[in-house]
Amino acid sequence: MAISRRKFLTSMGAVIGAGTTGTLTKAYGATKTGFKGYPESFGVLHDITRCIGCRKCEQACNDVNKLDKPERPFDDLKVLDQKRRTDEAVYTVVNKFSGTPDVFVKKQCNHCQEPACASACFVKALKKDKTGAVVYDESLCVGCRYCMVACPFNIPAYTYNDPLSPKVTKCTLCLPRIQEGKLPGCVEICPKEALVFGKRKDLIKIAWKRITQSPGHYIEHVYGEHEMGGTSWLYLSGAPFEKVGMREDLGNTPAPELTSGALGTVPIVVGLWPVLLTGVYAISKRKEKIADEERKEAVQKATDLATAEMNKQLSQLKNKLTKEKDTAIKTEVKKALDAAAKKAAEAAKAVEKPLAAEDAADDDTGNEEE
């Protein structure tokens, strides 16, 4: 008999509860020990005032990462009328914000100096690389998706179609290209130099130099210099950042200090996690079969109940008709007897009249003879 999902998870909960007192290795979330990033790490400066929304960066990202081609081609700029986010097959998107003129903003993983995703990952599938990239090791990932919950920029996506080989997807900062001495694909293709690649510390200097040299052209703030402890992607904008889809409520506190309490206090039994995922996967794969069996059982029960109810009603109807028939027969018999009695009485009266007349005639004759 198939085990139900509830019974399976209950059993796993009992095993995990027992396992926490045993000898299995436990893994905890990140501590509050801060890490300020590698001093020589790279980054990208996105000057929003120079972006024209051509989507060439999207195309380059798609080509470099060998992603599936989108349904609508990259030269179809009508998609900019929709607010989009990255997903498991799209690592970067450009969104348009209406104004005079319109503003175009590229969105991707910001590769935080102290990444929330890495601090939340208890198996360390996500790590900060010395190049500045937040790298992902698919072989370590257990598909818990804590990284998706932790990310303040709503970036990591998950391939739900293969639970046994979980995979988180996001911008890689084109790490393989950086290691080869090349520019990230999006930076290399940008026709307006809205994207500048270099050492993060140098990019901050460039950003502030542009702000200083062009008074009134930029908001006097380099987004990503301090947000959440700093990010490898930095932004310059002529419009308030909150008006172009950028969060300004994050503060400067590094992510690990915010996530360690929520995600690091509960131990996870790593040895049992793959078993749990396998069980859940097995249940999910049998979902249709179980559902079909449950539907058949429900239909059979409904049919049995309907049949029983129908038989009950038929029996009651039969009894009712039988009673009504008996009553009708008795009524008709009574009517017939009454009618017969009435006719008999009428016949008797009819006979009595001539007899009475004859008796009267006989009486008259006798009187005359006397």
PDB file of C-alpha atoms in Angstrom, residues 94-254:
ATOM      1  CA  VAL A  94      16.546  44.900 -18.846  1.00  0.00           C
ATOM      2  CA  ASN A  95      13.459  46.716 -17.578  1.00  0.00           C
ATOM      3  CA  LYS A  96      12.069  50.036 -18.790  1.00  0.00           C
ATOM      4  CA  PHE A  97      10.815  52.716 -16.425  1.00  0.00           C
ATOM      5  CA  SER A  98       8.703  55.397 -18.069  1.00  0.00           C
ATOM      6  CA  GLY A  99       9.866  58.971 -17.801  1.00  0.00           C
ATOM      7  CA  THR A 100      11.274  61.881 -19.780  1.00  0.00           C
ATOM      8  CA  PRO A 101      13.286  60.246 -21.130  1.00  0.00           C
ATOM      9  CA  ASP A 102      12.563  56.561 -20.397  1.00  0.00           C
ATOM     10  CA  VAL A 103      15.048  54.854 -18.098  1.00  0.00           C
ATOM     11  CA  PHE A 104      16.449  51.375 -18.726  1.00  0.00           C
ATOM     12  CA  VAL A 105      17.931  49.259 -15.939  1.00  0.00           C
ATOM     13  CA  LYS A 106      19.788  45.966 -16.223  1.00  0.00           C
ATOM     14  CA  LYS A 107      19.083  43.430 -13.480  1.00  0.00           C
ATOM     15  CA  GLN A 108      21.096  40.345 -12.511  1.00  0.00           C
ATOM     16  CA  CYS A 109      22.846  38.859  -9.464  1.00  0.00           C
ATOM     17  CA  ASN A 110      24.666  41.699  -7.692  1.00  0.00           C
ATOM     18  CA  HIS A 111      27.395  39.386  -6.340  1.00  0.00           C
ATOM     19  CA  CYS A 112      27.329  40.805  -2.818  1.00  0.00           C
ATOM     20  CA  GLN A 113      30.525  41.267  -0.848  1.00  0.00           C
ATOM     21  CA  GLU A 114      28.926  39.266   1.960  1.00  0.00           C
ATOM     22  CA  PRO A 115      26.223  37.352   0.085  1.00  0.00           C
ATOM     23  CA  ALA A 116      23.009  36.449   1.875  1.00  0.00           C
ATOM     24  CA  CYS A 117      22.634  33.378  -0.310  1.00  0.00           C
ATOM     25  CA  ALA A 118      26.011  32.012   0.778  1.00  0.00           C
ATOM     26  CA  SER A 119      25.366  32.733   4.438  1.00  0.00           C
ATOM     27  CA  ALA A 120      22.068  30.853   4.230  1.00  0.00           C
ATOM     28  CA  CYS A 121      23.503  27.829   2.402  1.00  0.00           C
ATOM     29  CA  PHE A 122      24.320  25.194   5.039  1.00  0.00           C
ATOM     30  CA  VAL A 123      26.122  22.918   2.546  1.00  0.00           C
ATOM     31  CA  LYS A 124      28.198  25.795   1.134  1.00  0.00           C
ATOM     32  CA  ALA A 125      27.028  25.300  -2.442  1.00  0.00           C
ATOM     33  CA  LEU A 126      27.312  29.096  -2.794  1.00  0.00           C
ATOM     34  CA  LYS A 127      30.595  30.852  -2.048  1.00  0.00           C
ATOM     35  CA  LYS A 128      32.234  34.200  -2.633  1.00  0.00           C
ATOM     36  CA  ASP A 129      35.141  33.800  -5.045  1.00  0.00           C
ATOM     37  CA  LYS A 130      38.270  35.941  -4.882  1.00  0.00           C
ATOM     38  CA  THR A 131      37.362  37.367  -8.293  1.00  0.00           C
ATOM     39  CA  GLY A 132      34.240  38.896  -6.783  1.00  0.00           C
ATOM     40  CA  ALA A 133      31.795  36.387  -8.251  1.00  0.00           C
ATOM     41  CA  VAL A 134      29.392  34.475  -6.046  1.00  0.00           C
ATOM     42  CA  VAL A 135      29.900  30.970  -7.414  1.00  0.00           C
ATOM     43  CA  TYR A 136      27.582  27.991  -7.232  1.00  0.00           C
ATOM     44  CA  ASP A 137      28.538  24.312  -6.903  1.00  0.00           C
ATOM     45  CA  GLU A 138      25.684  22.227  -8.273  1.00  0.00           C
ATOM     46  CA  SER A 139      27.178  19.009  -6.872  1.00  0.00           C
ATOM     47  CA  LEU A 140      26.731  20.247  -3.288  1.00  0.00           C
ATOM     48  CA  CYS A 141      23.265  21.743  -3.628  1.00  0.00           C
ATOM     49  CA  VAL A 142      20.438  19.867  -1.894  1.00  0.00           C
ATOM     50  CA  GLY A 143      17.651  22.025  -3.246  1.00  0.00           C
ATOM     51  CA  CYS A 144      16.609  23.583   0.066  1.00  0.00           C
ATOM     52  CA  ARG A 145      16.210  26.991  -1.641  1.00  0.00           C
ATOM     53  CA  TYR A 146      17.232  28.946   1.459  1.00  0.00           C
ATOM     54  CA  CYS A 147      19.278  31.107  -0.908  1.00  0.00           C
ATOM     55  CA  MET A 148      16.110  32.183  -2.702  1.00  0.00           C
ATOM     56  CA  VAL A 149      14.514  33.198   0.585  1.00  0.00           C
ATOM     57  CA  ALA A 150      17.610  35.017   1.834  1.00  0.00           C
ATOM     58  CA  CYS A 151      18.448  37.065  -1.266  1.00  0.00           C
ATOM     59  CA  PRO A 152      17.262  40.671  -0.771  1.00  0.00           C
ATOM     60  CA  PHE A 153      17.331  41.261  -4.532  1.00  0.00           C
ATOM     61  CA  ASN A 154      15.069  38.299  -5.427  1.00  0.00           C
ATOM     62  CA  ILE A 155      17.577  36.803  -7.856  1.00  0.00           C
ATOM     63  CA  PRO A 156      18.300  33.057  -7.440  1.00  0.00           C
ATOM     64  CA  ALA A 157      15.957  30.826  -9.425  1.00  0.00           C
ATOM     65  CA  TYR A 158      15.453  27.072  -9.189  1.00  0.00           C
ATOM     66  CA  THR A 159      14.965  24.295 -11.737  1.00  0.00           C
ATOM     67  CA  TYR A 160      11.874  22.604 -10.311  1.00  0.00           C
ATOM     68  CA  ASN A 161      11.621  19.973 -13.049  1.00  0.00           C
ATOM     69  CA  ASP A 162      14.408  17.775 -11.666  1.00  0.00           C
ATOM     70  CA  PRO A 163      14.195  17.372  -7.855  1.00  0.00           C
ATOM     71  CA  LEU A 164      16.900  14.683  -7.742  1.00  0.00           C
ATOM     72  CA  SER A 165      19.418  16.994  -9.414  1.00  0.00           C
ATOM     73  CA  PRO A 166      18.542  20.351  -7.837  1.00  0.00           C
ATOM     74  CA  LYS A 167      20.042  23.375  -9.481  1.00  0.00           C
ATOM     75  CA  VAL A 168      19.992  27.040  -8.609  1.00  0.00           C
ATOM     76  CA  THR A 169      20.588  29.407 -11.497  1.00  0.00           C
ATOM     77  CA  LYS A 170      21.745  33.020 -11.610  1.00  0.00           C
ATOM     78  CA  CYS A 171      24.341  35.324 -13.190  1.00  0.00           C
ATOM     79  CA  THR A 172      27.856  33.917 -12.801  1.00  0.00           C
ATOM     80  CA  LEU A 173      29.660  37.218 -13.512  1.00  0.00           C
ATOM     81  CA  CYS A 174      31.019  35.222 -16.457  1.00  0.00           C
ATOM     82  CA  LEU A 175      33.642  33.739 -14.124  1.00  0.00           C
ATOM     83  CA  PRO A 176      35.105  31.374 -16.769  1.00  0.00           C
ATOM     84  CA  ARG A 177      35.666  34.369 -19.075  1.00  0.00           C
ATOM     85  CA  ILE A 178      37.231  36.426 -16.273  1.00  0.00           C
ATOM     86  CA  GLN A 179      39.605  33.547 -15.531  1.00  0.00           C
ATOM     87  CA  GLU A 180      40.586  33.597 -19.216  1.00  0.00           C
ATOM     88  CA  GLY A 181      41.262  37.321 -19.082  1.00  0.00           C
ATOM     89  CA  LYS A 182      38.086  38.211 -20.995  1.00  0.00           C
ATOM     90  CA  LEU A 183      35.305  40.655 -20.212  1.00  0.00           C
ATOM     91  CA  PRO A 184      31.886  39.414 -19.069  1.00  0.00           C
ATOM     92  CA  GLY A 185      29.691  38.891 -22.132  1.00  0.00           C
ATOM     93  CA  CYS A 186      27.267  41.697 -21.312  1.00  0.00           C
ATOM     94  CA  VAL A 187      30.087  44.212 -20.756  1.00  0.00           C
ATOM     95  CA  GLU A 188      31.862  43.295 -23.975  1.00  0.00           C
ATOM     96  CA  ILE A 189      28.775  43.715 -26.168  1.00  0.00           C
ATOM     97  CA  CYS A 190      27.322  46.934 -24.670  1.00  0.00           C
ATOM     98  CA  PRO A 191      27.304  49.533 -27.504  1.00  0.00           C
ATOM     99  CA  LYS A 192      27.058  52.562 -25.195  1.00  0.00           C
ATOM    100  CA  GLU A 193      29.568  51.527 -22.536  1.00  0.00           C
ATOM    101  CA  ALA A 194      26.795  51.575 -19.973  1.00  0.00           C
ATOM    102  CA  LEU A 195      28.664  48.676 -18.359  1.00  0.00           C
ATOM    103  CA  VAL A 196      32.248  49.026 -17.147  1.00  0.00           C
ATOM    104  CA  PHE A 197      34.276  46.088 -15.828  1.00  0.00           C
ATOM    105  CA  GLY A 198      37.220  46.431 -13.482  1.00  0.00           C
ATOM    106  CA  LYS A 199      38.406  46.149  -9.917  1.00  0.00           C
ATOM    107  CA  ARG A 200      35.620  47.105  -7.549  1.00  0.00           C
ATOM    108  CA  LYS A 201      37.683  49.673  -5.683  1.00  0.00           C
ATOM    109  CA  ASP A 202      38.537  51.387  -8.991  1.00  0.00           C
ATOM    110  CA  LEU A 203      34.921  51.345 -10.153  1.00  0.00           C
ATOM    111  CA  ILE A 204      33.855  53.190  -7.005  1.00  0.00           C
ATOM    112  CA  LYS A 205      36.390  55.891  -7.789  1.00  0.00           C
ATOM    113  CA  ILE A 206      35.181  56.117 -11.394  1.00  0.00           C
ATOM    114  CA  ALA A 207      31.583  56.383 -10.218  1.00  0.00           C
ATOM    115  CA  TRP A 208      32.249  59.233  -7.816  1.00  0.00           C
ATOM    116  CA  LYS A 209      34.381  61.006 -10.400  1.00  0.00           C
ATOM    117  CA  ARG A 210      31.443  60.968 -12.832  1.00  0.00           C
ATOM    118  CA  ILE A 211      29.133  62.296 -10.136  1.00  0.00           C
ATOM    119  CA  THR A 212      31.576  65.096  -9.317  1.00  0.00           C
ATOM    120  CA  GLN A 213      32.236  66.041 -12.940  1.00  0.00           C
ATOM    121  CA  SER A 214      28.547  66.101 -13.929  1.00  0.00           C
ATOM    122  CA  PRO A 215      26.634  67.973 -11.223  1.00  0.00           C
ATOM    123  CA  GLY A 216      22.894  67.388 -11.465  1.00  0.00           C
ATOM    124  CA  HIS A 217      23.284  64.581 -13.962  1.00  0.00           C
ATOM    125  CA  TYR A 218      23.509  61.838 -11.351  1.00  0.00           C
ATOM    126  CA  ILE A 219      21.961  61.123  -7.980  1.00  0.00           C
ATOM    127  CA  GLU A 220      24.812  61.598  -5.517  1.00  0.00           C
ATOM    128  CA  HIS A 221      24.900  57.988  -4.492  1.00  0.00           C
ATOM    129  CA  VAL A 222      26.723  54.922  -5.783  1.00  0.00           C
ATOM    130  CA  TYR A 223      24.244  52.116  -5.306  1.00  0.00           C
ATOM    131  CA  GLY A 224      25.991  48.949  -4.123  1.00  0.00           C
ATOM    132  CA  GLU A 225      28.932  50.705  -2.488  1.00  0.00           C
ATOM    133  CA  HIS A 226      27.484  50.069   0.949  1.00  0.00           C
ATOM    134  CA  GLU A 227      24.078  48.377   0.521  1.00  0.00           C
ATOM    135  CA  MET A 228      23.949  45.083   2.439  1.00  0.00           C
ATOM    136  CA  GLY A 229      27.673  45.395   3.110  1.00  0.00           C
ATOM    137  CA  GLY A 230      28.413  46.239  -0.528  1.00  0.00           C
ATOM    138  CA  THR A 231      27.973  44.504  -3.896  1.00  0.00           C
ATOM    139  CA  SER A 232      30.215  43.780  -6.871  1.00  0.00           C
ATOM    140  CA  TRP A 233      27.648  45.360  -9.194  1.00  0.00           C
ATOM    141  CA  LEU A 234      27.526  49.112  -8.736  1.00  0.00           C
ATOM    142  CA  TYR A 235      24.988  51.560 -10.145  1.00  0.00           C
ATOM    143  CA  LEU A 236      24.835  55.205 -11.162  1.00  0.00           C
ATOM    144  CA  SER A 237      21.458  56.790 -11.900  1.00  0.00           C
ATOM    145  CA  GLY A 238      19.997  60.139 -12.843  1.00  0.00           C
ATOM    146  CA  ALA A 239      16.648  59.193 -11.307  1.00  0.00           C
ATOM    147  CA  PRO A 240      16.014  58.214  -7.680  1.00  0.00           C
ATOM    148  CA  PHE A 241      16.917  54.568  -7.304  1.00  0.00           C
ATOM    149  CA  GLU A 242      13.550  53.706  -5.778  1.00  0.00           C
ATOM    150  CA  LYS A 243      11.938  55.005  -8.985  1.00  0.00           C
ATOM    151  CA  VAL A 244      13.895  52.565 -11.135  1.00  0.00           C
ATOM    152  CA  GLY A 245      13.175  49.378  -9.220  1.00  0.00           C
ATOM    153  CA  MET A 246      16.085  49.490  -6.767  1.00  0.00           C
ATOM    154  CA  ARG A 247      15.487  48.817  -3.084  1.00  0.00           C
ATOM    155  CA  GLU A 248      16.543  51.643  -0.782  1.00  0.00           C
ATOM    156  CA  ASP A 249      15.393  50.008   2.441  1.00  0.00           C
ATOM    157  CA  LEU A 250      18.239  47.519   2.777  1.00  0.00           C
ATOM    158  CA  GLY A 251      20.617  49.474   4.967  1.00  0.00           C
ATOM    159  CA  ASN A 252      24.342  48.810   5.162  1.00  0.00           C
ATOM    160  CA  THR A 253      24.329  45.793   7.489  1.00  0.00           C
ATOM    161  CA  PRO A 254      26.001  42.766   5.840  1.00  0.00           C
TER     162      PRO A 254
END
